[in-house]
Amino acid sequence: MVLAAAIARGQAARSLKDAYQEFFRIGAALNQAQFEERDPRGNPIIAAQFNTISPENALKWQSLHPRPDGYDFAAADRYVAFGEKHGMFIVGHCLVWHSQTPQWVFQDTEGKPLTREALLDRMHEHIRTVVARYKGRIGGWDVVNEALNDDGSMRQSPWYRIIGEDYILKAFEFAHEADPQAELYYNDYSLENQAKRKGAVDLIRRVKAAGAPITGIGLQGHMKLDQPDARQEAETIEAFAALGIRVNISELDVDILPRTAPRDSADISATAAVNAQSNPYTNGLPEEMQQALAKRYAELFAVFVQHRDVIGHVTFWGVTDGDSWLNNFPTRGRTNYPLLFDREGKPKPAFDTVVSKATSTRTPVR
Ligand code: XIL
């Protein structure tokens, strides 16, 4: 009876943000057409379902600051205005990353590598300009994205090679100086894997000890159907919460296609060629796979709900399956099904299991 009532309530609540209101915010990464309200399929879903947004590409260095002497804020301004219009918690992604960052950032006018001081100045100027522009409007920033290798060691990015490990500390200081109220996150993928998680926990301990104003971690959450398992996910959330920071799931999706990349990674430079075996569902997703995805999402949200006290938001990396970057990563031109809404914008069985996970957890109304 209790279960039946819960399921009935789950089916009645058709919005993710309402279902999860008592627990954490639910979000989606938006592409440009979406925050410019030019996506007739996606826009009604976004307005109805989500109370936080992330910019899929619009706030990356190469989008905002393509030339040494110039910023282009037009798209980013529209992104922030969209979030405000809908009363959403607005996330900024991302300030310091090795990817989608122009080469000139690391070079002087003659193309030679910058000195540590010059690169720190450039980073400071970028962070100050961008964060101050949206002060009090963007509520949380991915300050540093993907600073670690899969084995937990520091990625040898130009930031690291030129400045040293304290580029991370400095990035947080600069962001905090520009908007002292904003939440500031470290964001990375595969943190569920033991070695990388340990590297991240140690890194956060070090930068916190040095005084970095970090408030949270983004577990990107680019999942497979079978990996990471629920226990790993729970342990990961607990490991970061134990450091006294909030945990967000910042880029959630579930890749259901056969693996083509050599490593278990969300490294966007790792691409592989497409073939029929690696792209089996071009004509639709078989029912058993649909159910497997629904079960997988139920399992993940059970863990998130259990850890609701430390989770700020859970954000999907895209709105409908057709939008997802996983149609082109790690292999271009495949048909993937990683999200809760299908290519026509209809909620999938996974949507129902996610909604009922929330409703069945609530204290029953007498
Ligand atoms: C992806 C975008 O979704 C794509 O459109 C773009 O071509 C490459 O970047 N981790 C991140 C995101 O932090 O910024 C990436 O977004 C996905 C992996």
PDB file of C-alpha atoms in Angstrom, residues 160-354:
ATOM      1  CA  TYR A 160      50.760  23.538 -13.693  1.00  0.00           C
ATOM      2  CA  ARG A 161      53.966  23.564 -15.703  1.00  0.00           C
ATOM      3  CA  ILE A 162      54.275  27.332 -15.793  1.00  0.00           C
ATOM      4  CA  ILE A 163      52.878  28.368 -12.398  1.00  0.00           C
ATOM      5  CA  GLY A 164      53.222  25.267 -10.219  1.00  0.00           C
ATOM      6  CA  GLU A 165      50.636  23.629  -7.985  1.00  0.00           C
ATOM      7  CA  ASP A 166      49.667  26.888  -6.334  1.00  0.00           C
ATOM      8  CA  TYR A 167      47.852  27.961  -9.507  1.00  0.00           C
ATOM      9  CA  ILE A 168      44.893  26.210  -7.903  1.00  0.00           C
ATOM     10  CA  LEU A 169      45.112  28.137  -4.649  1.00  0.00           C
ATOM     11  CA  LYS A 170      45.542  31.402  -6.563  1.00  0.00           C
ATOM     12  CA  ALA A 171      42.544  30.736  -8.813  1.00  0.00           C
ATOM     13  CA  PHE A 172      40.340  30.282  -5.749  1.00  0.00           C
ATOM     14  CA  GLU A 173      41.738  33.408  -4.102  1.00  0.00           C
ATOM     15  CA  PHE A 174      41.138  35.517  -7.203  1.00  0.00           C
ATOM     16  CA  ALA A 175      37.575  34.236  -7.600  1.00  0.00           C
ATOM     17  CA  HIS A 176      36.794  34.865  -3.929  1.00  0.00           C
ATOM     18  CA  GLU A 177      38.218  38.365  -4.121  1.00  0.00           C
ATOM     19  CA  ALA A 178      35.943  39.148  -7.094  1.00  0.00           C
ATOM     20  CA  ASP A 179      32.776  37.739  -5.484  1.00  0.00           C
ATOM     21  CA  PRO A 180      33.105  36.836  -1.802  1.00  0.00           C
ATOM     22  CA  GLN A 181      29.562  35.406  -1.689  1.00  0.00           C
ATOM     23  CA  ALA A 182      29.899  32.980  -4.595  1.00  0.00           C
ATOM     24  CA  GLU A 183      30.280  29.264  -3.981  1.00  0.00           C
ATOM     25  CA  LEU A 184      33.597  28.054  -5.398  1.00  0.00           C
ATOM     26  CA  TYR A 185      34.097  24.504  -6.650  1.00  0.00           C
ATOM     27  CA  TYR A 186      36.819  22.157  -7.785  1.00  0.00           C
ATOM     28  CA  ASN A 187      35.357  20.060 -10.629  1.00  0.00           C
ATOM     29  CA  ASP A 188      36.645  16.777 -12.099  1.00  0.00           C
ATOM     30  CA  TYR A 189      35.662  13.395 -13.589  1.00  0.00           C
ATOM     31  CA  SER A 190      36.227   9.780 -12.489  1.00  0.00           C
ATOM     32  CA  LEU A 191      36.629  10.844  -8.871  1.00  0.00           C
ATOM     33  CA  GLU A 192      34.878   7.605  -7.933  1.00  0.00           C
ATOM     34  CA  ASN A 193      38.022   5.726  -8.931  1.00  0.00           C
ATOM     35  CA  GLN A 194      40.171   5.084  -5.912  1.00  0.00           C
ATOM     36  CA  ALA A 195      43.477   6.541  -7.090  1.00  0.00           C
ATOM     37  CA  LYS A 196      42.017   9.702  -8.545  1.00  0.00           C
ATOM     38  CA  ARG A 197      39.741  10.213  -5.553  1.00  0.00           C
ATOM     39  CA  LYS A 198      42.691   9.948  -3.211  1.00  0.00           C
ATOM     40  CA  GLY A 199      44.596  12.473  -5.319  1.00  0.00           C
ATOM     41  CA  ALA A 200      41.642  14.866  -5.181  1.00  0.00           C
ATOM     42  CA  VAL A 201      41.109  14.459  -1.435  1.00  0.00           C
ATOM     43  CA  ASP A 202      44.812  15.151  -0.821  1.00  0.00           C
ATOM     44  CA  LEU A 203      44.783  18.122  -3.189  1.00  0.00           C
ATOM     45  CA  ILE A 204      41.766  19.665  -1.484  1.00  0.00           C
ATOM     46  CA  ARG A 205      43.332  19.101   1.934  1.00  0.00           C
ATOM     47  CA  ARG A 206      46.481  20.889   0.769  1.00  0.00           C
ATOM     48  CA  VAL A 207      44.757  23.862  -0.819  1.00  0.00           C
ATOM     49  CA  LYS A 208      42.394  24.219   2.138  1.00  0.00           C
ATOM     50  CA  ALA A 209      45.340  24.135   4.520  1.00  0.00           C
ATOM     51  CA  ALA A 210      46.923  26.903   2.441  1.00  0.00           C
ATOM     52  CA  GLY A 211      43.756  28.947   2.884  1.00  0.00           C
ATOM     53  CA  ALA A 212      41.933  28.409  -0.423  1.00  0.00           C
ATOM     54  CA  PRO A 213      38.301  29.559  -0.144  1.00  0.00           C
ATOM     55  CA  ILE A 214      36.888  26.374  -1.684  1.00  0.00           C
ATOM     56  CA  THR A 215      33.281  25.581  -0.764  1.00  0.00           C
ATOM     57  CA  GLY A 216      32.483  22.509  -2.823  1.00  0.00           C
ATOM     58  CA  ILE A 217      33.435  19.765  -5.202  1.00  0.00           C
ATOM     59  CA  GLY A 218      31.803  18.929  -8.505  1.00  0.00           C
ATOM     60  CA  LEU A 219      31.754  15.225  -9.215  1.00  0.00           C
ATOM     61  CA  GLN A 220      31.181  15.423 -12.962  1.00  0.00           C
ATOM     62  CA  GLY A 221      29.297  12.133 -12.927  1.00  0.00           C
ATOM     63  CA  HIS A 222      29.882  10.930 -16.465  1.00  0.00           C
ATOM     64  CA  MET A 223      28.718   7.391 -15.712  1.00  0.00           C
ATOM     65  CA  LYS A 224      28.539   4.075 -17.523  1.00  0.00           C
ATOM     66  CA  LEU A 225      25.696   1.598 -17.001  1.00  0.00           C
ATOM     67  CA  ASP A 226      27.818  -0.544 -14.708  1.00  0.00           C
ATOM     68  CA  GLN A 227      30.375   1.900 -13.399  1.00  0.00           C
ATOM     69  CA  PRO A 228      30.912   3.324 -10.824  1.00  0.00           C
ATOM     70  CA  ASP A 229      28.738   1.157  -8.589  1.00  0.00           C
ATOM     71  CA  ALA A 230      26.457   2.547  -5.885  1.00  0.00           C
ATOM     72  CA  ARG A 231      28.898   1.795  -3.097  1.00  0.00           C
ATOM     73  CA  GLN A 232      31.745   3.617  -4.853  1.00  0.00           C
ATOM     74  CA  GLU A 233      29.486   6.596  -5.480  1.00  0.00           C
ATOM     75  CA  ALA A 234      28.437   6.732  -1.826  1.00  0.00           C
ATOM     76  CA  GLU A 235      32.016   6.420  -0.573  1.00  0.00           C
ATOM     77  CA  THR A 236      33.127   9.179  -2.908  1.00  0.00           C
ATOM     78  CA  ILE A 237      30.457  11.602  -1.724  1.00  0.00           C
ATOM     79  CA  GLU A 238      31.343  10.755   1.890  1.00  0.00           C
ATOM     80  CA  ALA A 239      35.090  11.208   1.319  1.00  0.00           C
ATOM     81  CA  PHE A 240      34.615  14.788   0.088  1.00  0.00           C
ATOM     82  CA  ALA A 241      31.910  15.673   2.585  1.00  0.00           C
ATOM     83  CA  ALA A 242      34.355  14.639   5.333  1.00  0.00           C
ATOM     84  CA  LEU A 243      36.601  17.517   4.220  1.00  0.00           C
ATOM     85  CA  GLY A 244      33.839  19.925   5.189  1.00  0.00           C
ATOM     86  CA  ILE A 245      32.835  20.918   1.664  1.00  0.00           C
ATOM     87  CA  ARG A 246      29.554  20.568  -0.240  1.00  0.00           C
ATOM     88  CA  VAL A 247      29.250  17.963  -2.942  1.00  0.00           C
ATOM     89  CA  ASN A 248      27.556  18.603  -6.279  1.00  0.00           C
ATOM     90  CA  ILE A 249      26.969  16.178  -9.100  1.00  0.00           C
ATOM     91  CA  SER A 250      27.834  18.623 -11.832  1.00  0.00           C
ATOM     92  CA  GLU A 251      27.629  16.880 -15.227  1.00  0.00           C
ATOM     93  CA  LEU A 252      25.506  13.774 -14.821  1.00  0.00           C
ATOM     94  CA  ASP A 253      24.845  11.405 -17.721  1.00  0.00           C
ATOM     95  CA  VAL A 254      24.939   7.644 -18.323  1.00  0.00           C
ATOM     96  CA  ASP A 255      26.739   6.471 -21.455  1.00  0.00           C
ATOM     97  CA  ILE A 256      24.976   3.291 -22.601  1.00  0.00           C
ATOM     98  CA  LEU A 257      27.041   2.609 -25.742  1.00  0.00           C
ATOM     99  CA  PRO A 258      29.908   0.108 -26.052  1.00  0.00           C
ATOM    100  CA  ARG A 259      33.236   1.438 -24.860  1.00  0.00           C
ATOM    101  CA  THR A 260      35.515   2.704 -27.600  1.00  0.00           C
ATOM    102  CA  ALA A 261      37.954   4.805 -25.615  1.00  0.00           C
ATOM    103  CA  PRO A 262      41.078   3.115 -24.297  1.00  0.00           C
ATOM    104  CA  ARG A 263      40.591   4.540 -20.843  1.00  0.00           C
ATOM    105  CA  ASP A 264      37.681   5.124 -18.576  1.00  0.00           C
ATOM    106  CA  SER A 265      37.786   8.842 -18.922  1.00  0.00           C
ATOM    107  CA  ALA A 266      35.925  11.994 -19.803  1.00  0.00           C
ATOM    108  CA  ASP A 267      39.044  13.548 -21.291  1.00  0.00           C
ATOM    109  CA  ILE A 268      37.562  15.389 -24.241  1.00  0.00           C
ATOM    110  CA  SER A 269      40.704  14.914 -26.325  1.00  0.00           C
ATOM    111  CA  ALA A 270      40.247  11.114 -26.346  1.00  0.00           C
ATOM    112  CA  THR A 271      38.313  10.286 -29.508  1.00  0.00           C
ATOM    113  CA  ALA A 272      37.944   7.115 -31.549  1.00  0.00           C
ATOM    114  CA  ALA A 273      36.505   6.148 -34.944  1.00  0.00           C
ATOM    115  CA  VAL A 274      32.854   5.073 -35.310  1.00  0.00           C
ATOM    116  CA  ASN A 275      31.701   1.674 -36.626  1.00  0.00           C
ATOM    117  CA  ALA A 276      28.484  -0.380 -36.573  1.00  0.00           C
ATOM    118  CA  GLN A 277      29.476  -2.334 -33.486  1.00  0.00           C
ATOM    119  CA  SER A 278      30.154   0.776 -31.513  1.00  0.00           C
ATOM    120  CA  ASN A 279      26.864   2.372 -32.596  1.00  0.00           C
ATOM    121  CA  PRO A 280      24.186  -0.336 -32.230  1.00  0.00           C
ATOM    122  CA  TYR A 281      21.026   1.709 -31.447  1.00  0.00           C
ATOM    123  CA  THR A 282      20.640   4.064 -34.390  1.00  0.00           C
ATOM    124  CA  ASN A 283      16.976   3.027 -34.770  1.00  0.00           C
ATOM    125  CA  GLY A 284      15.960   3.408 -31.145  1.00  0.00           C
ATOM    126  CA  LEU A 285      16.778   1.968 -27.768  1.00  0.00           C
ATOM    127  CA  PRO A 286      15.545  -1.612 -27.101  1.00  0.00           C
ATOM    128  CA  GLU A 287      13.136  -1.898 -24.170  1.00  0.00           C
ATOM    129  CA  GLU A 288      15.573  -3.907 -22.058  1.00  0.00           C
ATOM    130  CA  MET A 289      18.185  -1.157 -22.401  1.00  0.00           C
ATOM    131  CA  GLN A 290      15.573   1.453 -21.597  1.00  0.00           C
ATOM    132  CA  GLN A 291      14.809  -0.456 -18.391  1.00  0.00           C
ATOM    133  CA  ALA A 292      18.496  -0.932 -17.588  1.00  0.00           C
ATOM    134  CA  LEU A 293      18.990   2.836 -17.832  1.00  0.00           C
ATOM    135  CA  ALA A 294      15.962   3.457 -15.614  1.00  0.00           C
ATOM    136  CA  LYS A 295      17.326   1.039 -13.028  1.00  0.00           C
ATOM    137  CA  ARG A 296      20.741   2.638 -13.186  1.00  0.00           C
ATOM    138  CA  TYR A 297      19.309   6.111 -12.595  1.00  0.00           C
ATOM    139  CA  ALA A 298      17.199   4.784  -9.709  1.00  0.00           C
ATOM    140  CA  GLU A 299      20.320   3.329  -8.119  1.00  0.00           C
ATOM    141  CA  LEU A 300      22.251   6.580  -8.490  1.00  0.00           C
ATOM    142  CA  PHE A 301      19.467   8.783  -7.171  1.00  0.00           C
ATOM    143  CA  ALA A 302      19.010   6.469  -4.194  1.00  0.00           C
ATOM    144  CA  VAL A 303      22.618   7.291  -3.280  1.00  0.00           C
ATOM    145  CA  PHE A 304      22.116  11.023  -3.884  1.00  0.00           C
ATOM    146  CA  VAL A 305      18.964  11.078  -1.759  1.00  0.00           C
ATOM    147  CA  GLN A 306      20.770   9.249   1.045  1.00  0.00           C
ATOM    148  CA  HIS A 307      23.418  11.970   0.969  1.00  0.00           C
ATOM    149  CA  ARG A 308      21.043  14.899   0.529  1.00  0.00           C
ATOM    150  CA  ASP A 309      22.423  16.723   3.564  1.00  0.00           C
ATOM    151  CA  VAL A 310      25.726  17.382   1.803  1.00  0.00           C
ATOM    152  CA  ILE A 311      24.528  17.709  -1.811  1.00  0.00           C
ATOM    153  CA  GLY A 312      23.759  21.159  -3.241  1.00  0.00           C
ATOM    154  CA  HIS A 313      22.681  20.219  -6.731  1.00  0.00           C
ATOM    155  CA  VAL A 314      22.548  17.396  -9.235  1.00  0.00           C
ATOM    156  CA  THR A 315      22.929  18.700 -12.770  1.00  0.00           C
ATOM    157  CA  PHE A 316      22.496  16.708 -15.993  1.00  0.00           C
ATOM    158  CA  TRP A 317      24.912  17.457 -18.827  1.00  0.00           C
ATOM    159  CA  GLY A 318      22.212  18.269 -21.373  1.00  0.00           C
ATOM    160  CA  VAL A 319      18.420  18.261 -21.606  1.00  0.00           C
ATOM    161  CA  THR A 320      17.377  15.674 -24.227  1.00  0.00           C
ATOM    162  CA  ASP A 321      19.319  12.727 -25.641  1.00  0.00           C
ATOM    163  CA  GLY A 322      19.724  14.590 -28.913  1.00  0.00           C
ATOM    164  CA  ASP A 323      21.626  17.411 -27.185  1.00  0.00           C
ATOM    165  CA  SER A 324      24.167  15.235 -25.417  1.00  0.00           C
ATOM    166  CA  TRP A 325      27.893  15.597 -26.017  1.00  0.00           C
ATOM    167  CA  LEU A 326      27.998  11.759 -25.733  1.00  0.00           C
ATOM    168  CA  ASN A 327      26.682  11.510 -29.304  1.00  0.00           C
ATOM    169  CA  ASN A 328      30.136  12.767 -30.267  1.00  0.00           C
ATOM    170  CA  PHE A 329      32.344  11.593 -27.432  1.00  0.00           C
ATOM    171  CA  PRO A 330      34.521   9.597 -27.262  1.00  0.00           C
ATOM    172  CA  THR A 331      33.472   8.701 -30.805  1.00  0.00           C
ATOM    173  CA  ARG A 332      31.884  11.146 -33.246  1.00  0.00           C
ATOM    174  CA  GLY A 333      28.471  10.584 -34.791  1.00  0.00           C
ATOM    175  CA  ARG A 334      26.905   7.908 -32.579  1.00  0.00           C
ATOM    176  CA  THR A 335      23.354   7.722 -31.234  1.00  0.00           C
ATOM    177  CA  ASN A 336      23.486   7.722 -27.454  1.00  0.00           C
ATOM    178  CA  TYR A 337      20.708   7.751 -24.839  1.00  0.00           C
ATOM    179  CA  PRO A 338      22.257   9.159 -21.672  1.00  0.00           C
ATOM    180  CA  LEU A 339      19.607  11.532 -20.288  1.00  0.00           C
ATOM    181  CA  LEU A 340      16.026  11.494 -18.945  1.00  0.00           C
ATOM    182  CA  PHE A 341      14.293  12.977 -22.020  1.00  0.00           C
ATOM    183  CA  ASP A 342      14.302  11.351 -25.457  1.00  0.00           C
ATOM    184  CA  ARG A 343      15.014  13.009 -28.786  1.00  0.00           C
ATOM    185  CA  GLU A 344      11.416  14.183 -29.016  1.00  0.00           C
ATOM    186  CA  GLY A 345      11.534  15.681 -25.566  1.00  0.00           C
ATOM    187  CA  LYS A 346       9.386  12.947 -24.003  1.00  0.00           C
ATOM    188  CA  PRO A 347      10.264  11.715 -20.511  1.00  0.00           C
ATOM    189  CA  LYS A 348      11.822   8.246 -20.597  1.00  0.00           C
ATOM    190  CA  PRO A 349      11.210   5.428 -18.094  1.00  0.00           C
ATOM    191  CA  ALA A 350      14.351   6.697 -16.330  1.00  0.00           C
ATOM    192  CA  PHE A 351      12.555   9.987 -15.680  1.00  0.00           C
ATOM    193  CA  ASP A 352       9.797   8.126 -13.840  1.00  0.00           C
ATOM    194  CA  THR A 353      12.199   6.143 -11.688  1.00  0.00           C
ATOM    195  CA  VAL A 354      14.104   9.308 -10.764  1.00  0.00           C
TER     196      VAL A 354
END
